[in-house]
mmCIF file of C-alpha atoms in Angstrom:
data_model
loop_
_atom_site.group_PDB
_atom_site.id
_atom_site.type_symbol
_atom_site.label_atom_id
_atom_site.label_comp_id
_atom_site.label_asym_id
_atom_site.label_seq_id
_atom_site.Cartn_x
_atom_site.Cartn_y
_atom_site.Cartn_z
ATOM 1 C CA MET J 1 80.895 140.482 147.441
ATOM 2 C CA GLU J 2 79.438 137.504 149.309
ATOM 3 C CA LYS J 3 75.882 138.613 148.490
ATOM 4 C CA THR J 4 76.835 139.139 144.853
ATOM 5 C CA ALA J 5 78.402 135.678 144.669
ATOM 6 C CA GLU J 6 75.334 134.137 146.298
ATOM 7 C CA LYS J 7 72.991 135.867 143.838
ATOM 8 C CA ALA J 8 75.203 134.831 140.924
ATOM 9 C CA SER J 9 75.127 131.184 142.044
ATOM 10 C CA LEU J 10 71.340 131.295 142.321
ATOM 11 C CA VAL J 11 71.025 132.821 138.854
ATOM 12 C CA ALA J 12 73.476 130.262 137.433
ATOM 13 C CA ALA J 13 71.514 127.377 138.961
ATOM 14 C CA ASP J 14 68.247 128.732 137.543
ATOM 15 C CA LYS J 15 69.811 129.235 134.115
ATOM 16 C CA GLN J 16 71.290 125.739 134.155
ATOM 17 C CA LYS J 17 67.927 124.279 135.104
ATOM 18 C CA SER J 18 66.156 126.165 132.312
ATOM 19 C CA TYR J 19 68.814 125.107 129.791
ATOM 20 C CA SER J 20 68.515 121.449 130.819
ATOM 21 C CA GLU J 21 64.721 121.565 130.614
ATOM 22 C CA TYR J 22 64.877 123.117 127.138
ATOM 23 C CA PHE J 23 67.506 120.652 125.955
ATOM 24 C CA ASN J 24 65.694 117.632 127.394
ATOM 25 C CA LYS J 25 62.431 118.587 125.681
ATOM 26 C CA ARG J 26 63.795 117.093 122.466
ATOM 27 C CA SER J 27 65.436 114.106 124.093
ATOM 28 C CA SER J 28 64.499 110.810 122.518
ATOM 29 C CA VAL J 29 63.208 107.907 124.521
ATOM 30 C CA ARG J 30 66.168 105.536 124.430
ATOM 31 C CA ALA J 31 67.149 102.914 126.949
ATOM 32 C CA PHE J 32 70.507 101.164 127.051
ATOM 33 C CA ASN J 33 71.622 98.288 129.216
ATOM 34 C CA ILE J 34 74.834 98.132 131.211
ATOM 35 C CA GLY J 35 77.522 96.564 129.028
ATOM 36 C CA GLU J 36 75.761 97.366 125.752
ATOM 37 C CA GLN J 37 77.896 98.558 122.815
ATOM 38 C CA VAL J 38 77.132 102.103 121.605
ATOM 39 C CA VAL J 39 78.633 104.922 119.532
ATOM 40 C CA LEU J 40 78.907 108.540 120.677
ATOM 41 C CA LEU J 41 78.624 111.858 118.854
ATOM 42 C CA ILE J 42 81.508 113.814 120.374
ATOM 43 C CA PRO J 43 83.737 116.697 119.172
ATOM 44 C CA ASP J 44 86.524 115.782 116.793
ATOM 45 C CA SER J 45 89.988 115.779 118.323
ATOM 46 C CA SER J 46 91.374 117.771 115.386
ATOM 47 C CA ASN J 47 88.650 120.420 115.403
ATOM 48 C CA LYS J 48 86.342 121.040 118.363
ATOM 49 C CA LEU J 49 83.755 122.679 116.083
ATOM 50 C CA TYR J 50 83.130 119.389 114.304
ATOM 51 C CA ALA J 51 81.562 116.314 115.855
ATOM 52 C CA ARG J 52 82.002 112.737 114.750
ATOM 53 C CA TRP J 53 80.649 109.353 115.725
ATOM 54 C CA THR J 54 83.156 107.556 117.917
ATOM 55 C CA GLY J 55 83.054 104.022 119.172
ATOM 56 C CA PRO J 56 82.133 101.453 119.910
ATOM 57 C CA GLY J 57 81.977 102.137 123.637
ATOM 58 C CA GLU J 58 80.451 100.285 126.557
ATOM 59 C CA ILE J 59 77.645 101.558 128.791
ATOM 60 C CA VAL J 60 78.968 101.461 132.359
ATOM 61 C CA GLU J 61 76.478 103.566 134.328
ATOM 62 C CA TYR J 62 73.048 105.170 133.955
ATOM 63 C CA HIS J 63 72.410 108.703 135.243
ATOM 64 C CA PRO J 64 68.659 109.364 135.309
ATOM 65 C CA PRO J 65 66.883 110.663 133.501
ATOM 66 C CA HIS J 66 68.753 111.565 130.297
ATOM 67 C CA SER J 67 72.435 110.565 130.401
ATOM 68 C CA TYR J 68 74.832 107.642 130.578
ATOM 69 C CA LYS J 69 78.485 107.059 131.337
ATOM 70 C CA VAL J 70 80.279 105.306 128.494
ATOM 71 C CA ARG J 71 83.740 103.720 128.508
ATOM 72 C CA LEU J 72 85.557 104.079 125.182
ATOM 73 C CA ALA J 73 88.177 101.772 123.702
ATOM 74 C CA ASP J 74 91.055 103.882 125.082
ATOM 75 C CA GLY J 75 89.714 103.462 128.635
ATOM 76 C CA THR J 76 88.309 106.973 129.043
ATOM 77 C CA VAL J 77 84.813 107.348 130.516
ATOM 78 C CA ARG J 78 82.498 110.054 129.153
ATOM 79 C CA HIS J 79 79.258 111.371 130.613
ATOM 80 C CA VAL J 80 77.039 111.752 127.535
ATOM 81 C CA HIS J 81 73.449 112.850 126.964
ATOM 82 C CA VAL J 82 71.152 110.220 125.488
ATOM 83 C CA ASN J 83 70.625 112.349 122.348
ATOM 84 C CA LYS J 84 74.277 111.767 121.436
ATOM 85 C CA ILE J 85 74.215 107.997 121.917
ATOM 86 C CA ARG J 86 73.263 105.403 119.327
ATOM 87 C CA LYS J 87 73.268 101.638 119.498
ATOM 88 C CA TYR J 88 76.282 100.066 117.813
ATOM 89 C CA TYR J 89 75.585 97.707 114.914
ATOM 90 C CA PRO J 90 78.675 95.966 113.446
ATOM 91 C CA ARG J 91 78.887 96.731 109.758
ATOM 92 C CA SER J 92 81.274 95.592 107.062
ATOM 93 C CA LEU J 93 82.373 96.585 103.591
ATOM 94 C CA ALA J 94 84.206 93.654 102.071
ATOM 95 C CA VAL J 95 82.982 91.223 104.679
ATOM 96 C CA GLY J 96 79.332 90.237 104.599
ATOM 97 C CA VAL J 97 77.854 89.161 107.921
ATOM 98 C CA ILE J 98 75.249 86.407 107.639
ATOM 99 C CA PHE J 99 73.763 83.899 110.038
ATOM 100 C CA GLU J 100 73.856 80.150 109.798
ATOM 101 C CA GLU J 101 70.098 80.078 109.191
ATOM 102 C CA ASP J 102 70.841 81.423 105.707
ATOM 103 C CA HIS J 103 70.565 78.278 103.566
ATOM 104 C CA ASP J 104 72.136 79.873 100.473
ATOM 105 C CA PHE J 105 75.570 78.891 101.758
ATOM 106 C CA GLY J 106 74.558 75.423 102.886
ATOM 107 C CA GLU J 107 75.738 73.883 106.119
ATOM 108 C CA ILE J 108 78.639 75.766 107.726
ATOM 109 C CA ASN J 109 81.029 73.278 109.277
ATOM 110 C CA PRO J 110 83.322 74.384 112.100
ATOM 111 C CA THR J 111 87.086 74.465 111.751
ATOM 112 C CA PRO J 112 88.540 70.979 112.385
ATOM 113 C CA ASN J 113 89.901 70.388 115.851
ATOM 114 C CA THR J 114 93.695 70.242 115.902
ATOM 115 C CA SER J 115 93.939 68.100 119.020
ATOM 116 C CA ASP J 116 95.266 64.598 118.340
ATOM 117 C CA VAL J 117 93.496 61.508 119.665
ATOM 118 C CA ASP J 118 95.569 58.403 120.340
ATOM 119 C CA SER J 119 93.954 55.150 119.214
ATOM 120 C CA ARG J 120 94.735 53.456 122.523
ATOM 121 C CA GLU J 121 93.168 56.353 124.393
ATOM 122 C CA LEU J 122 90.152 56.078 122.129
ATOM 123 C CA CYS J 123 89.774 52.389 122.971
ATOM 124 C CA GLU J 124 89.831 53.228 126.657
ATOM 125 C CA LYS J 125 87.117 55.860 126.297
ATOM 126 C CA ILE J 126 84.768 53.660 124.263
ATOM 127 C CA ASP J 127 82.510 51.329 126.201
ATOM 128 C CA LEU J 128 83.476 47.870 124.933
ATOM 129 C CA ASN J 129 82.165 45.828 127.832
ATOM 130 C CA HIS J 130 79.463 44.299 125.665
ATOM 131 C CA LEU J 131 82.123 42.750 123.392
ATOM 132 C CA ARG J 132 84.142 39.638 123.899
ATOM 133 C CA ASP J 133 87.900 39.921 124.415
ATOM 134 C CA GLU J 134 88.482 38.698 120.893
ATOM 135 C CA GLN J 135 86.138 41.304 119.403
ATOM 136 C CA ARG J 136 87.579 44.030 121.609
ATOM 137 C CA ASN J 137 91.130 43.298 120.435
ATOM 138 C CA GLU J 138 89.965 43.210 116.829
ATOM 139 C CA LEU J 139 88.252 46.599 117.143
ATOM 140 C CA CYS J 140 91.262 48.215 118.854
ATOM 141 C CA GLY J 141 93.526 46.844 116.146
ATOM 142 C CA LEU J 142 91.239 48.315 113.499
ATOM 143 C CA LEU J 143 91.344 51.706 115.209
ATOM 144 C CA PHE J 144 95.117 51.553 115.437
ATOM 145 C CA ARG J 145 95.512 50.734 111.718
ATOM 146 C CA HIS J 146 93.355 53.728 110.807
ATOM 147 C CA LYS J 147 94.618 56.066 113.518
ATOM 148 C CA GLU J 148 95.213 58.856 110.976
ATOM 149 C CA LEU J 149 91.443 59.207 110.679
ATOM 150 C CA PHE J 150 91.236 60.178 114.358
ATOM 151 C CA THR J 151 93.817 62.947 114.293
ATOM 152 C CA GLY J 152 93.213 66.670 113.977
ATOM 153 C CA LYS J 153 95.987 67.110 111.410
ATOM 154 C CA MET J 154 94.222 67.831 108.154
ATOM 155 C CA LYS J 155 95.793 66.770 104.869
ATOM 156 C CA VAL J 156 95.096 67.384 101.208
ATOM 157 C CA THR J 157 92.491 64.942 99.962
ATOM 158 C CA LYS J 158 93.216 62.751 96.973
ATOM 159 C CA VAL J 159 90.466 63.727 94.557
ATOM 160 C CA GLY J 160 90.275 64.180 90.833
ATOM 161 C CA ALA J 161 91.574 67.363 89.227
ATOM 162 C CA HIS J 162 89.174 70.040 88.054
ATOM 163 C CA ARG J 163 89.963 71.603 84.696
ATOM 164 C CA ILE J 164 88.788 75.149 83.921
ATOM 165 C CA ARG J 165 88.943 76.381 80.347
ATOM 166 C CA LEU J 166 89.588 80.113 80.071
ATOM 167 C CA LYS J 167 88.776 82.429 77.220
ATOM 168 C CA PRO J 168 91.840 83.221 75.094
ATOM 169 C CA ASP J 169 93.077 86.826 75.177
ATOM 170 C CA ALA J 170 90.388 87.743 77.687
ATOM 171 C CA GLU J 171 90.961 90.971 79.587
ATOM 172 C CA ARG J 172 91.179 90.337 83.269
ATOM 173 C CA LYS J 173 88.923 92.432 85.451
ATOM 174 C CA LYS J 174 90.635 93.621 88.573
ATOM 175 C CA PRO J 175 88.303 93.364 91.581
ATOM 176 C CA PHE J 176 87.724 96.356 93.773
ATOM 177 C CA VAL J 177 89.959 96.410 96.831
ATOM 178 C CA TYR J 178 87.968 96.341 100.078
ATOM 179 C CA ARG J 179 89.079 96.946 103.621
ATOM 180 C CA ILE J 180 88.311 94.660 106.526
ATOM 181 C CA PRO J 181 86.391 96.546 109.247
ATOM 182 C CA GLU J 182 88.386 97.090 112.420
ATOM 183 C CA ALA J 183 85.667 95.365 114.446
ATOM 184 C CA LEU J 184 86.271 92.107 112.539
ATOM 185 C CA LYS J 185 90.005 92.372 111.845
ATOM 186 C CA ASP J 186 91.153 90.442 114.938
ATOM 187 C CA LYS J 187 88.735 87.584 114.285
ATOM 188 C CA VAL J 188 89.691 87.423 110.606
ATOM 189 C CA ASP J 189 93.413 87.337 111.461
ATOM 190 C CA GLU J 190 92.759 84.591 114.008
ATOM 191 C CA GLN J 191 90.883 82.493 111.453
ATOM 192 C CA ILE J 192 93.595 82.989 108.829
ATOM 193 C CA ASP J 193 96.341 81.965 111.267
ATOM 194 C CA GLU J 194 94.349 78.864 112.189
ATOM 195 C CA LEU J 195 93.857 77.865 108.544
ATOM 196 C CA LEU J 196 97.561 78.447 107.844
ATOM 197 C CA ALA J 197 98.493 76.267 110.804
ATOM 198 C CA LEU J 198 96.233 73.504 109.450
ATOM 199 C CA ASP J 199 97.918 73.878 106.041
ATOM 200 C CA LEU J 200 94.509 74.359 104.421
ATOM 201 C CA ILE J 201 95.553 77.644 102.820
ATOM 202 C CA GLU J 202 98.857 79.136 101.743
ATOM 203 C CA GLU J 203 100.247 82.632 101.398
ATOM 204 C CA SER J 204 100.040 84.240 97.978
ATOM 205 C CA ASP J 205 101.487 87.351 96.361
ATOM 206 C CA ALA J 206 98.930 87.441 93.547
ATOM 207 C CA GLU J 207 97.676 90.813 92.374
ATOM 208 C CA ILE J 208 94.040 89.778 92.751
ATOM 209 C CA ALA J 209 92.531 89.343 96.203
ATOM 210 C CA TYR J 210 88.905 88.273 96.295
ATOM 211 C CA PRO J 211 86.628 89.265 99.189
ATOM 212 C CA ILE J 212 85.488 86.960 101.945
ATOM 213 C CA VAL J 213 82.263 86.506 103.877
ATOM 214 C CA CYS J 214 82.184 86.335 107.674
ATOM 215 C CA VAL J 215 79.551 83.998 109.082
ATOM 216 C CA ASN J 216 78.406 84.649 112.633
ATOM 217 C CA LYS J 217 77.670 81.392 114.455
ATOM 218 C CA LYS J 218 75.156 80.988 117.266
ATOM 219 C CA ASP J 219 77.944 80.330 119.762
ATOM 220 C CA GLY J 220 79.531 83.712 118.991
ATOM 221 C CA SER J 221 82.349 82.333 116.850
ATOM 222 C CA MET J 222 82.956 83.246 113.225
ATOM 223 C CA ARG J 223 83.742 81.345 110.029
ATOM 224 C CA LEU J 224 85.291 82.612 106.814
ATOM 225 C CA LEU J 225 83.934 81.856 103.358
ATOM 226 C CA PRO J 226 85.748 82.910 100.170
ATOM 227 C CA CYS J 227 83.768 84.693 97.460
ATOM 228 C CA ILE J 228 85.589 83.868 94.226
ATOM 229 C CA GLU J 229 84.056 85.064 90.976
ATOM 230 C CA ARG J 230 85.273 83.193 87.880
ATOM 231 C CA ARG J 231 82.526 83.952 85.388
ATOM 232 C CA ASP J 232 84.332 86.992 84.015
ATOM 233 C CA CYS J 233 87.207 84.833 82.744
ATOM 234 C CA LEU J 234 85.345 81.729 81.506
#
């Protein structure tokens, strides 16, 4: 029995080596860095005969020459062959991802800072040593009178009204309903909560919801831009 087991182990090792050599013949030359986001082709949880792309996951370890260990979102770590790994590229349906170098949208200004600045504190931070006492007091008084300009609390501007003339008896076109990708949902919710807190937007129960555009900034943050189409009702 011992000899049989020893021979079986030798045969199994040889078979495994031949299988790995055959399988690795078609392996693609791909290199991933530790911490890089990837997706995996793994069996479906509902049916083991079907495989699906799962992710994104994070590369945590490299096993030469043809495999990596990947940590998924649920915390599990899988040892996966390089043929079943692809680089993760964030994609969106209703949300278009652009970069601030795109001049079609103009300059993208950051969300206003909500932190308040006291006028007296502002006078202390400004270098006024080159001014006389009389000029210094005059400048601080001017800052105090216009202290609302130095606060982060945004208000509705007093500008002229814009009148839009609509076509009479025009049939309204209902826009297609898009879903926000899961990869961007947290950032979108964070931006919406921030705009609600600034009182720049308000909740609505309208039947029509127009899509938005997510703008990736160089610093890794994101801005929201509404895409409102009015030409169909003018």
